Tab-separated table of N, CA and C and ligand atoms in Angstrom:
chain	number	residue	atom	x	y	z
A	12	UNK	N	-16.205	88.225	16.690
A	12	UNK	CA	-16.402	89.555	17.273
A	12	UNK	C	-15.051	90.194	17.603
A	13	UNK	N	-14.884	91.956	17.301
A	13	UNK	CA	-13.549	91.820	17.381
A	13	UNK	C	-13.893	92.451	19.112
A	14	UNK	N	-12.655	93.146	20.072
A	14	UNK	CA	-12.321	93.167	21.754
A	14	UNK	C	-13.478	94.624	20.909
A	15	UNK	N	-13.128	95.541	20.022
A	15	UNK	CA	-13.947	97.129	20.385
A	15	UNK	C	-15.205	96.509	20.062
A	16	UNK	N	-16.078	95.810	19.315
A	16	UNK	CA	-17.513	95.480	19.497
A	16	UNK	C	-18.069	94.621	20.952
A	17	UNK	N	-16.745	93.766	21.084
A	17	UNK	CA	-17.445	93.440	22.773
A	17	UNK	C	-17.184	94.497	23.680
A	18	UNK	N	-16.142	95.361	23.881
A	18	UNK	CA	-16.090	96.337	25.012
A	18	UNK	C	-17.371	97.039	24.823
A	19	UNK	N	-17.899	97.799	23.484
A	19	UNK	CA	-18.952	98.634	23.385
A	19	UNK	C	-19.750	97.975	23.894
A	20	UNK	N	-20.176	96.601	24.040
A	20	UNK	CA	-21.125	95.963	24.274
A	20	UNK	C	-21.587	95.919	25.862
A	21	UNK	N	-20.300	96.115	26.388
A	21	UNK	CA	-19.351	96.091	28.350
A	21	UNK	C	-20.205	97.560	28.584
A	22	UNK	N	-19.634	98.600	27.538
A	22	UNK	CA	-20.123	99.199	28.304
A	22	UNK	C	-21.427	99.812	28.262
A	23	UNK	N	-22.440	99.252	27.229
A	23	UNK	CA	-23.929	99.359	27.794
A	23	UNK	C	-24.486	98.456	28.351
A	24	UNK	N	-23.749	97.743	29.182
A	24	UNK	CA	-24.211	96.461	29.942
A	24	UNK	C	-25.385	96.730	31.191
A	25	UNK	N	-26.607	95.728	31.317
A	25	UNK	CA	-27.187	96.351	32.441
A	25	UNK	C	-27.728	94.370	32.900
A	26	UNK	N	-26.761	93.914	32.741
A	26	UNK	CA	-27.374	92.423	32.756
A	26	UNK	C	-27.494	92.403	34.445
A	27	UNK	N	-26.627	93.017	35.588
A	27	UNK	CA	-26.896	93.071	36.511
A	27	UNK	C	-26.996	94.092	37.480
A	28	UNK	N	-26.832	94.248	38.960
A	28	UNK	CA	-27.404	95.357	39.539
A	28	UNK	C	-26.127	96.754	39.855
A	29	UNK	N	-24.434	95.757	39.052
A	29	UNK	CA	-23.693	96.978	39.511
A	29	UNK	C	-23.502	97.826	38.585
A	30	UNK	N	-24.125	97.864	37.562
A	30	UNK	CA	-23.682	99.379	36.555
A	30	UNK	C	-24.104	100.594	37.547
A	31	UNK	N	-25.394	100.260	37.935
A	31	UNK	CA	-26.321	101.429	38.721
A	31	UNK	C	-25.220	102.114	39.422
A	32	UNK	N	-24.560	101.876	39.945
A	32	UNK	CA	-23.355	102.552	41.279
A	32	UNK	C	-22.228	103.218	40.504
A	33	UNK	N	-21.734	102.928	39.593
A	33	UNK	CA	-20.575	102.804	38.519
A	33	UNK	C	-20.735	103.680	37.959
A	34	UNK	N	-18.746	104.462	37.509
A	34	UNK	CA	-18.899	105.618	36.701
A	34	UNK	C	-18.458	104.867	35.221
A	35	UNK	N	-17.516	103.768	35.575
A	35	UNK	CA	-17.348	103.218	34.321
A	35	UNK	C	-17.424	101.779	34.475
A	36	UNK	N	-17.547	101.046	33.379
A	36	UNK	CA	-16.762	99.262	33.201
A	36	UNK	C	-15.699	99.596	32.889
A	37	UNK	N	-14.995	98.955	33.346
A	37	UNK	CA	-13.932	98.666	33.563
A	37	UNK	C	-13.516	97.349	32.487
A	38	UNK	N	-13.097	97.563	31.456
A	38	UNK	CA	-13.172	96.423	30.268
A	38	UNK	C	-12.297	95.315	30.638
A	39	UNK	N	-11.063	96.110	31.063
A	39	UNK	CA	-9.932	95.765	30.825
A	39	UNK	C	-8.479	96.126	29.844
A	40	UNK	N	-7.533	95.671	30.118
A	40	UNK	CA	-6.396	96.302	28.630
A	40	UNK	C	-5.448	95.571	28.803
A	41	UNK	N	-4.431	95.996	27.361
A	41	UNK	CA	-3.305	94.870	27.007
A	41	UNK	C	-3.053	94.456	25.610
A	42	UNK	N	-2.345	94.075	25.580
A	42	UNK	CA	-2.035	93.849	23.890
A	42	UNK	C	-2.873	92.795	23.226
A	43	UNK	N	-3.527	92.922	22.172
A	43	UNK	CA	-4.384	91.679	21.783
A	43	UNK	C	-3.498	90.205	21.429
A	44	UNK	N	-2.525	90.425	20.759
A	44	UNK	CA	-1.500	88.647	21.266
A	44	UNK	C	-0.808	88.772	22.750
A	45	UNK	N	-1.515	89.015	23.598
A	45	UNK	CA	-0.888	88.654	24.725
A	45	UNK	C	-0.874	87.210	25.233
A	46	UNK	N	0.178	86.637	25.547
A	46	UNK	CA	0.775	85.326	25.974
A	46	UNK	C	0.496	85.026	27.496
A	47	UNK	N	-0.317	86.130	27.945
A	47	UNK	CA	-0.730	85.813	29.655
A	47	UNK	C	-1.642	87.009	29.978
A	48	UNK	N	-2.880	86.410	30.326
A	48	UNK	CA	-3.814	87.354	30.609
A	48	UNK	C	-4.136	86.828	32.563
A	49	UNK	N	-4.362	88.097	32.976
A	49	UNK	CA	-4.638	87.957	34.718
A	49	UNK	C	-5.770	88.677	34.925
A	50	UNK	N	-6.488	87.720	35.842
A	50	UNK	CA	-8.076	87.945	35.940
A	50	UNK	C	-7.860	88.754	37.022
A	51	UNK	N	-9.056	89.449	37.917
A	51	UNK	CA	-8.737	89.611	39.208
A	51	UNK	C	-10.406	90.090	39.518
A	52	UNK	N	-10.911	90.339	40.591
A	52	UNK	CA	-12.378	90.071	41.164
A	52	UNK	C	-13.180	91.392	40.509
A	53	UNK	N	-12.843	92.335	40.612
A	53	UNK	CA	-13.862	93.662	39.761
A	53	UNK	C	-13.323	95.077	40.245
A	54	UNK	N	-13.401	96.237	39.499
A	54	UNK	CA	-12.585	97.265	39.870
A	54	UNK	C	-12.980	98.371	41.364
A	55	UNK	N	-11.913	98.287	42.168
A	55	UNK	CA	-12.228	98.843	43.034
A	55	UNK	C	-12.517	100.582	42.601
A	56	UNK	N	-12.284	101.361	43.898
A	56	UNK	CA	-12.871	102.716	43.783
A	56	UNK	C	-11.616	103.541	42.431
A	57	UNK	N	-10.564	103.507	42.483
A	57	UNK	CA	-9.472	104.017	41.231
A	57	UNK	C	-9.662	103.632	40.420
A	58	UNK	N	-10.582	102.404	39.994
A	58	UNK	CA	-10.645	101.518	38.682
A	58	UNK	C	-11.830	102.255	38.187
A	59	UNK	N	-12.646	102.223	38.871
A	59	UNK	CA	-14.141	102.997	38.883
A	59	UNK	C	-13.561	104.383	38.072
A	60	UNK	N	-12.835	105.031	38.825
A	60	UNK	CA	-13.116	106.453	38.299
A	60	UNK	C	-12.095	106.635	36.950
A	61	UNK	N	-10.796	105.483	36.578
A	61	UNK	CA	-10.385	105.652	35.673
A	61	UNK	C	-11.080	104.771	34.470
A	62	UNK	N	-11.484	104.089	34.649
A	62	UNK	CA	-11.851	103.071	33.386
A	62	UNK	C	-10.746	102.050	33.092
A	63	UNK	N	-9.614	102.244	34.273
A	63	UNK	CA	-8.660	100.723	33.445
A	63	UNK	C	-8.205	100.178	34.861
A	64	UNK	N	-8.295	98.704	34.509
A	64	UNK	CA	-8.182	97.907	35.660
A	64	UNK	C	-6.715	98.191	36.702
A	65	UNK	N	-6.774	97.557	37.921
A	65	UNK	CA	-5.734	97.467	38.561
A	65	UNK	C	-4.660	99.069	38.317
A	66	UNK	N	-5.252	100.029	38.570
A	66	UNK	CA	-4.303	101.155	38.892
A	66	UNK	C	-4.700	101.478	40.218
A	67	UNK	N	-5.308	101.144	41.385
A	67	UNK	CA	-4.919	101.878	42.870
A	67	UNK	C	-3.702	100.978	43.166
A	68	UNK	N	-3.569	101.122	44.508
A	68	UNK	CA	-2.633	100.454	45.389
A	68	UNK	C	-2.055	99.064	45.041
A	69	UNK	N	-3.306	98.100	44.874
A	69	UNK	CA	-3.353	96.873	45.010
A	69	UNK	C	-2.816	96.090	42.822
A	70	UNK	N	-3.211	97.245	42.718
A	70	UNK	CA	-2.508	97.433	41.096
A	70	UNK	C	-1.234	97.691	41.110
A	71	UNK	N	-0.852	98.844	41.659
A	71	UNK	CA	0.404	99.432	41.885
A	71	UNK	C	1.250	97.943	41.977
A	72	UNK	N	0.919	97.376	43.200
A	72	UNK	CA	2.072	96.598	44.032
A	72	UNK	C	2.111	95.275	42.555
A	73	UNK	N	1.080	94.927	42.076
A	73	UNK	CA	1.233	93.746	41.377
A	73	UNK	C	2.171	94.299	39.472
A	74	UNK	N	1.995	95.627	39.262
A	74	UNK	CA	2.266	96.034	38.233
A	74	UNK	C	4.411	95.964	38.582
A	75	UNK	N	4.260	96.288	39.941
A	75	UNK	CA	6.121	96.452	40.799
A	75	UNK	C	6.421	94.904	40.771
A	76	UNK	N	5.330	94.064	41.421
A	76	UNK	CA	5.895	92.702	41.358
A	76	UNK	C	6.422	91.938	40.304
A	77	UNK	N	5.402	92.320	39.311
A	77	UNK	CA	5.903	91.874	37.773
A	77	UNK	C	7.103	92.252	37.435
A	78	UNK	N	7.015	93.515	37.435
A	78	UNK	CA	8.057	94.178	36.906
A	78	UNK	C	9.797	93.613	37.934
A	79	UNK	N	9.487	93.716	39.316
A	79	UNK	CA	10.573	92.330	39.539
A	79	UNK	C	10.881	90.899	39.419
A	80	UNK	N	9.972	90.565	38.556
A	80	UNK	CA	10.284	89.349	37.953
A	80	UNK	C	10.443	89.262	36.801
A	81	UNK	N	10.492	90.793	35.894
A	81	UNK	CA	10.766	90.522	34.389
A	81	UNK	C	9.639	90.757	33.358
A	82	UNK	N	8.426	90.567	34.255
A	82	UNK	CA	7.251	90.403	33.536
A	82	UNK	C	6.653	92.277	33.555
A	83	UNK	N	6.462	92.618	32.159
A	83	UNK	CA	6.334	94.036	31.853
A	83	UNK	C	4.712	94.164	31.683
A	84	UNK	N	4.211	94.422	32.385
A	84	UNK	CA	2.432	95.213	32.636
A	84	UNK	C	2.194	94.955	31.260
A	85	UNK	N	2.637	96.007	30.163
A	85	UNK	CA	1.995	96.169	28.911
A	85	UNK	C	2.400	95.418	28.115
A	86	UNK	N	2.679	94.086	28.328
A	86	UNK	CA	3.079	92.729	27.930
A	86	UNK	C	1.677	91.832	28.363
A	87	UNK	N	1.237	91.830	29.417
A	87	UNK	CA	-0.078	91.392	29.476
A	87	UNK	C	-1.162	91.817	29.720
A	88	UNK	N	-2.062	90.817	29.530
A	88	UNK	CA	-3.761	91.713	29.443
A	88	UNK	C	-4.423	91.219	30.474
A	89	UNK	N	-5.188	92.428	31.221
A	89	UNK	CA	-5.522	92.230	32.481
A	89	UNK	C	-7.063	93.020	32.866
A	90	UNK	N	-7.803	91.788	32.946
A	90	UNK	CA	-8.943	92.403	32.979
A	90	UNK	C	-9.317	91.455	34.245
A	91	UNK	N	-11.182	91.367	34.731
A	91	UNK	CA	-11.344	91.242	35.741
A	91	UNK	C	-12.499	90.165	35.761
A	92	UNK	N	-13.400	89.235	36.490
A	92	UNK	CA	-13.999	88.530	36.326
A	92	UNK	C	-15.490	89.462	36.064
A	93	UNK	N	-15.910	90.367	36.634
A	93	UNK	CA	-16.775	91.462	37.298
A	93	UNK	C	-16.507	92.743	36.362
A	94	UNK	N	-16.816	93.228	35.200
A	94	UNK	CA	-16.560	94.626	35.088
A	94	UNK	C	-17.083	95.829	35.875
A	95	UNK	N	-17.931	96.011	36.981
A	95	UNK	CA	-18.268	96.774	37.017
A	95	UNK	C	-17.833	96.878	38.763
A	96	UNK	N	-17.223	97.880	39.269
A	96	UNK	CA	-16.606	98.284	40.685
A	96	UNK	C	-18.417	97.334	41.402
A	97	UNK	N	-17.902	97.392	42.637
A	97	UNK	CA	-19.467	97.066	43.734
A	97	UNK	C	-19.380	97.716	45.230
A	98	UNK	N	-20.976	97.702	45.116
A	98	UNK	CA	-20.999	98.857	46.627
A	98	UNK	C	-19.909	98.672	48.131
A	99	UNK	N	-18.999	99.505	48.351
A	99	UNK	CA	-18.051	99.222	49.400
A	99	UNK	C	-17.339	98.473	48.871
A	100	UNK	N	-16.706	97.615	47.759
A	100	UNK	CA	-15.921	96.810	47.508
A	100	UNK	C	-16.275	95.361	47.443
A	101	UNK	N	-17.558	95.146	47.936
A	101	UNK	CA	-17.741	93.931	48.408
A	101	UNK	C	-16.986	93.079	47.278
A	102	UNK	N	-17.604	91.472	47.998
A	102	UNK	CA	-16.899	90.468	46.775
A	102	UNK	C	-18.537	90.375	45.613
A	103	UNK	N	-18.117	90.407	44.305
A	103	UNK	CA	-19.041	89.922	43.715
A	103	UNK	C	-20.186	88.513	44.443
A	104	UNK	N	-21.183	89.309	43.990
A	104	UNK	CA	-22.093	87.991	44.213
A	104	UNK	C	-22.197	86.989	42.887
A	105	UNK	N	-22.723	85.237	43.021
A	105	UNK	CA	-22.408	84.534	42.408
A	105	UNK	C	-23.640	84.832	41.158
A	106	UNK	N	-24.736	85.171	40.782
A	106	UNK	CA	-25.479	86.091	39.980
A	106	UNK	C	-24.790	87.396	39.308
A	107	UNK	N	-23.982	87.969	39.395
A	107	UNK	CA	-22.718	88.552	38.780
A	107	UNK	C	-21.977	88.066	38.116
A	108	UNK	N	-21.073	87.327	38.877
A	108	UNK	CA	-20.050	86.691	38.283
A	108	UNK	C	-21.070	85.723	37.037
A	109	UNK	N	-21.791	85.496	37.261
A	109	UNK	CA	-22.442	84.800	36.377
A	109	UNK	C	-23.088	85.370	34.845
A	110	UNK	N	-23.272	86.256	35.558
A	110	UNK	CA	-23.699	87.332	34.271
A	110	UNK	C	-22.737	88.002	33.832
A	111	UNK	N	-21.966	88.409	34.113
A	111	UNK	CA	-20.335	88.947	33.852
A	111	UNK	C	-19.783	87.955	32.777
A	112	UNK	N	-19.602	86.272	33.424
A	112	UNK	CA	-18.878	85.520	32.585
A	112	UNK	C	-18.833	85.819	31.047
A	113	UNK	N	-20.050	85.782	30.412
A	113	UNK	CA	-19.666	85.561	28.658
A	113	UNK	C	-18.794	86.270	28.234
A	114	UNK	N	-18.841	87.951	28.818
A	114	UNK	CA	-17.815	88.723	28.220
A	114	UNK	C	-16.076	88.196	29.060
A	115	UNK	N	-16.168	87.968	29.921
A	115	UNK	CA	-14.653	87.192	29.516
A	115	UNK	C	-13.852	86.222	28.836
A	116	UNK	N	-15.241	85.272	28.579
A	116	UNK	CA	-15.418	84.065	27.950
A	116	UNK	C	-14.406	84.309	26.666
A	117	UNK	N	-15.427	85.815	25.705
A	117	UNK	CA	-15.003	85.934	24.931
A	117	UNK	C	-13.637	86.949	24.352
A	118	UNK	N	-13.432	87.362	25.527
A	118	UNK	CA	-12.068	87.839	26.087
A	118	UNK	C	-10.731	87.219	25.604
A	119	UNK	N	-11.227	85.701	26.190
A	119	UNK	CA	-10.051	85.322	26.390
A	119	UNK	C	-10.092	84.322	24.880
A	120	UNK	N	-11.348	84.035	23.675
A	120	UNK	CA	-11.234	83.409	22.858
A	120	UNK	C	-10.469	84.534	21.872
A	121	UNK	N	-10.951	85.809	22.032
A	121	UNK	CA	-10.318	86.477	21.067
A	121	UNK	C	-8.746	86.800	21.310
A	122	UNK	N	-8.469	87.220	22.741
A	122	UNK	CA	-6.393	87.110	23.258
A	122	UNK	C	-6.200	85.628	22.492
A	123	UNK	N	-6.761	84.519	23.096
A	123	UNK	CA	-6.327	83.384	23.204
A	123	UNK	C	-4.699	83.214	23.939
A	124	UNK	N	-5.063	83.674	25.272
A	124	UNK	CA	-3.825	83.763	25.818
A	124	UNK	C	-3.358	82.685	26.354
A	125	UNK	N	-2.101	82.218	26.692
A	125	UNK	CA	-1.579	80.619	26.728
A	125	UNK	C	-1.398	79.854	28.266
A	126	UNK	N	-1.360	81.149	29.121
A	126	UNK	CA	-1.526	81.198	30.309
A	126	UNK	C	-2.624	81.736	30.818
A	127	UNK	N	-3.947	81.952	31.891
A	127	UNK	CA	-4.242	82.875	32.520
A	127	UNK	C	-4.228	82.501	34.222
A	128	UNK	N	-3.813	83.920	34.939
A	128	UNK	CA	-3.621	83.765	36.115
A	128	UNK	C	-4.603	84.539	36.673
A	129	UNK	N	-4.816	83.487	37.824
A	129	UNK	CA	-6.509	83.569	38.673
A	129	UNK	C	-6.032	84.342	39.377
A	130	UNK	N	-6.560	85.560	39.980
A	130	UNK	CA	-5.933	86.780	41.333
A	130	UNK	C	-7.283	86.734	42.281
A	131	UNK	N	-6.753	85.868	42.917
A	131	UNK	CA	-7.607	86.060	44.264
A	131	UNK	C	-8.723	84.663	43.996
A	132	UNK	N	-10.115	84.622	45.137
A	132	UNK	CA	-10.739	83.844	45.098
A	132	UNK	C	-12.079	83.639	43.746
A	133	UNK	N	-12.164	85.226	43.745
A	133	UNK	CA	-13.560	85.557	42.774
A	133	UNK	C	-13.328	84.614	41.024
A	134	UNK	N	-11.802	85.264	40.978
A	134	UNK	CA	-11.009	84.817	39.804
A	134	UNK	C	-11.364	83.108	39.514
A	135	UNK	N	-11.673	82.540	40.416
A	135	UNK	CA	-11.338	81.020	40.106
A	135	UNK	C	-12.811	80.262	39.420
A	136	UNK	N	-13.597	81.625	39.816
A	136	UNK	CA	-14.864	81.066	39.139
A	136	UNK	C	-14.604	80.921	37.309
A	137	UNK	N	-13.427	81.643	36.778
A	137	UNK	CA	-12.922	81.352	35.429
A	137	UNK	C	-12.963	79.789	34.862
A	138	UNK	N	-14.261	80.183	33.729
A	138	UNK	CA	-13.970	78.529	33.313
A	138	UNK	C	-12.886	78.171	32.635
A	139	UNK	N	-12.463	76.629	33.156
A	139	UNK	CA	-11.032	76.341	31.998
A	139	UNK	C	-11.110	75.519	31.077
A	140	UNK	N	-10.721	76.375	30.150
A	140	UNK	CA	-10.536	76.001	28.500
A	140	UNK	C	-9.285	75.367	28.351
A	141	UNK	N	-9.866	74.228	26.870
A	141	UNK	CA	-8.762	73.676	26.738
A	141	UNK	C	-7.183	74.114	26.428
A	142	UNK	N	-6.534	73.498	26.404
A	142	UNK	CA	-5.316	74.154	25.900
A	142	UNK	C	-4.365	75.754	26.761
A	143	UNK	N	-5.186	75.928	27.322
A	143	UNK	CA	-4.597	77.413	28.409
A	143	UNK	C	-4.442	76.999	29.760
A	144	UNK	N	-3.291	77.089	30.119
A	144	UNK	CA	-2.525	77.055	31.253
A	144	UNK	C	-3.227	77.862	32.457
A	145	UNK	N	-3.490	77.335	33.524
A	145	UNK	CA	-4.576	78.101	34.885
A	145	UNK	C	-3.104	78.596	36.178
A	146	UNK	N	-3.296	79.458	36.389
A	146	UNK	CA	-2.345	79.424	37.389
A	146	UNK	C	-3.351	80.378	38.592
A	147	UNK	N	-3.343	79.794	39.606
A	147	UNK	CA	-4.129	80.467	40.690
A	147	UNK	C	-3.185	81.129	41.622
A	148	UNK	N	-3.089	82.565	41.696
A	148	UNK	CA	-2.488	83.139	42.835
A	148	UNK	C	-3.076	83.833	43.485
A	149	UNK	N	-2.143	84.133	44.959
A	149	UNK	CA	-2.954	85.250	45.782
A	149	UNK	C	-3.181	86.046	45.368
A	150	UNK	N	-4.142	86.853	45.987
A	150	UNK	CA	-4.867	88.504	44.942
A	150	UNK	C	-3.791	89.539	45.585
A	151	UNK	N	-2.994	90.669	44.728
A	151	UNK	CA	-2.053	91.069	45.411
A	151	UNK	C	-2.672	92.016	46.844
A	152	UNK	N	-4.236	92.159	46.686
A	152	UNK	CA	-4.355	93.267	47.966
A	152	UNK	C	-4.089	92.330	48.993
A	153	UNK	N	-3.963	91.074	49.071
A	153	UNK	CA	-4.216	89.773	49.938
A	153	UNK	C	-2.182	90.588	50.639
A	154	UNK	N	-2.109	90.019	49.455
A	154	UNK	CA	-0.308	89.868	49.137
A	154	UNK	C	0.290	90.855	50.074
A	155	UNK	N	-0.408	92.001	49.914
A	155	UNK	CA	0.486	93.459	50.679
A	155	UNK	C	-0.102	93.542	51.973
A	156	UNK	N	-1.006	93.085	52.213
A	156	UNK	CA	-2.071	93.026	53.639
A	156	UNK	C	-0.741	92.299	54.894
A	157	UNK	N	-0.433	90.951	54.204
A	157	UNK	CA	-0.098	89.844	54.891
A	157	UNK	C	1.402	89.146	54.420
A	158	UNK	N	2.512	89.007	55.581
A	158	UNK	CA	3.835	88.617	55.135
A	158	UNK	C	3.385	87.214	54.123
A	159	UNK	N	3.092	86.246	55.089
A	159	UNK	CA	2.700	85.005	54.801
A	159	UNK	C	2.219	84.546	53.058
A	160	UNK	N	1.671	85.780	53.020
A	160	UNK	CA	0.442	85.924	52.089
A	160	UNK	C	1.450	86.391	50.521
A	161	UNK	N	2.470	87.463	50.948
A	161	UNK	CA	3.034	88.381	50.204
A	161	UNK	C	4.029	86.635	49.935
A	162	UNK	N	5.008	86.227	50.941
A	162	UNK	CA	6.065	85.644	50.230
A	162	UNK	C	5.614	84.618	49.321
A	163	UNK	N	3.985	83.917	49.468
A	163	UNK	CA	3.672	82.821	48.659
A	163	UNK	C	2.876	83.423	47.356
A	164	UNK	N	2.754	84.529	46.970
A	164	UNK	CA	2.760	85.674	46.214
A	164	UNK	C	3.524	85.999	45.322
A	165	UNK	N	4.996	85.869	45.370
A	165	UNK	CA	5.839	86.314	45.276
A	165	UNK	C	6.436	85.099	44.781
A	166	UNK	N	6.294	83.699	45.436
A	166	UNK	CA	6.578	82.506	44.677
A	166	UNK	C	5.675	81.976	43.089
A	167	UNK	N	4.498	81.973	43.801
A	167	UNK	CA	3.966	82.485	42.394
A	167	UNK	C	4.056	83.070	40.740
A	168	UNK	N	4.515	84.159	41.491
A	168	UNK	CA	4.886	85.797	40.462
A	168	UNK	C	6.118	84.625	39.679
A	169	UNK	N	7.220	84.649	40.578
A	169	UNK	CA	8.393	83.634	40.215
A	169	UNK	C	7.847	82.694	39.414
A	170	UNK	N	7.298	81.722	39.667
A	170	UNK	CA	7.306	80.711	38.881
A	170	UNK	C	6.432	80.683	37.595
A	171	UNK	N	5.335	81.984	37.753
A	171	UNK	CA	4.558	82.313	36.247
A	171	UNK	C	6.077	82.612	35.678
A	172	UNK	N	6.733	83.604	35.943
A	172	UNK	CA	7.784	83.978	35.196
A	172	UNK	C	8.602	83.191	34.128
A	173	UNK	N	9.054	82.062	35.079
A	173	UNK	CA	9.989	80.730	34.724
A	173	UNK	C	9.122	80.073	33.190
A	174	UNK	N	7.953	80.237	33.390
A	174	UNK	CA	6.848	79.341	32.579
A	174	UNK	C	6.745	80.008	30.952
A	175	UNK	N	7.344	81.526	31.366
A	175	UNK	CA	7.097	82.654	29.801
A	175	UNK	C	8.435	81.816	28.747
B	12	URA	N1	-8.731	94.509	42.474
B	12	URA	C1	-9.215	93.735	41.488
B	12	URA	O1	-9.513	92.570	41.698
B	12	URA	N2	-9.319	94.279	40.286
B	12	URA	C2	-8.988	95.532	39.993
B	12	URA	O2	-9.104	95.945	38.823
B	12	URA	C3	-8.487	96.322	41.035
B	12	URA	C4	-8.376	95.799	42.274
């Protein structure tokens, strides 16, 4: 299957209850040989109204973090466990994430990216495949919330870096 027959597929999705709320899915984007793909829990309210992941705030800061460690946004592909935003933000429920999974599944068979990095808690429900590198970090809204949170964040960011 190539990424435009599964996205079309994303976005007449009704396998669970958050399309109903939603202006878009949120697919995801990035170069199809990308060498590091980053998950992160489902698109908040900016993701919603643009259609591409991680552009509010909490995008912003992780797109700056990269970018001080070398690592260039449109170098990797970054989509979400959840395509579809949820009421108030909540965290996905585990009937979501569950129904969500295949299309990342096949996400990440078609990138076949060599790394992927888990953002936040939702992220870790990512099953791991052989041969691809797991790296679990804080979710950056965590990151900018909290010093504590930001500098072990930031070690992270660093050491995905070291690994390219
Ligand atoms: N937070 C996420 O987990 N994903 C997004 O796309 C935006 C914010």
């Amino acid at each position: 299957m190539s990424l435009e027959e599964l996205n079309y597929q994303i976005y007449g999705c009704r396998k669970c209850r958050l399309w109903y709320g939603a202006k878009h899915a949120v697919v995801g984007e990035g170069p199809l040989n990308a060498k590091v793909m980053l998950v992160g829990q489902n698109p908040g309210a900016d993701e919603d109204e643009t259609g591409r992941p991680f552009v509010g705030r909490a995008g912003k800061y992780l797109t700056k973090t990269l970018a001080e460690y070398g690592i260039k946004r449109e170098d990797v592909f970054i989509t979400n466990i959840v395509k579809h935003t949820s009421p108030e933000n909540r965290k996905p429920f585990p009937d979501e994430i569950a129904a969500c999974l295949p299309y990342l599944i096949t996400q990440i068979s078609i990138i076949k990216p060599k790394i992927i990095v888990l953002l936040g808690a939702s992220a870790k429900e990512t099953p791991r495949l052989e041969e691809i590198e797991y790296i679990e970090v804080i979710h950056p809204s965590a990151a900018m919330r909290f010093t504590k949170m930001n500098e072990k964040f930031r070690k992270q960011i660093a050491d995905l870096a070291k690994r390219l």
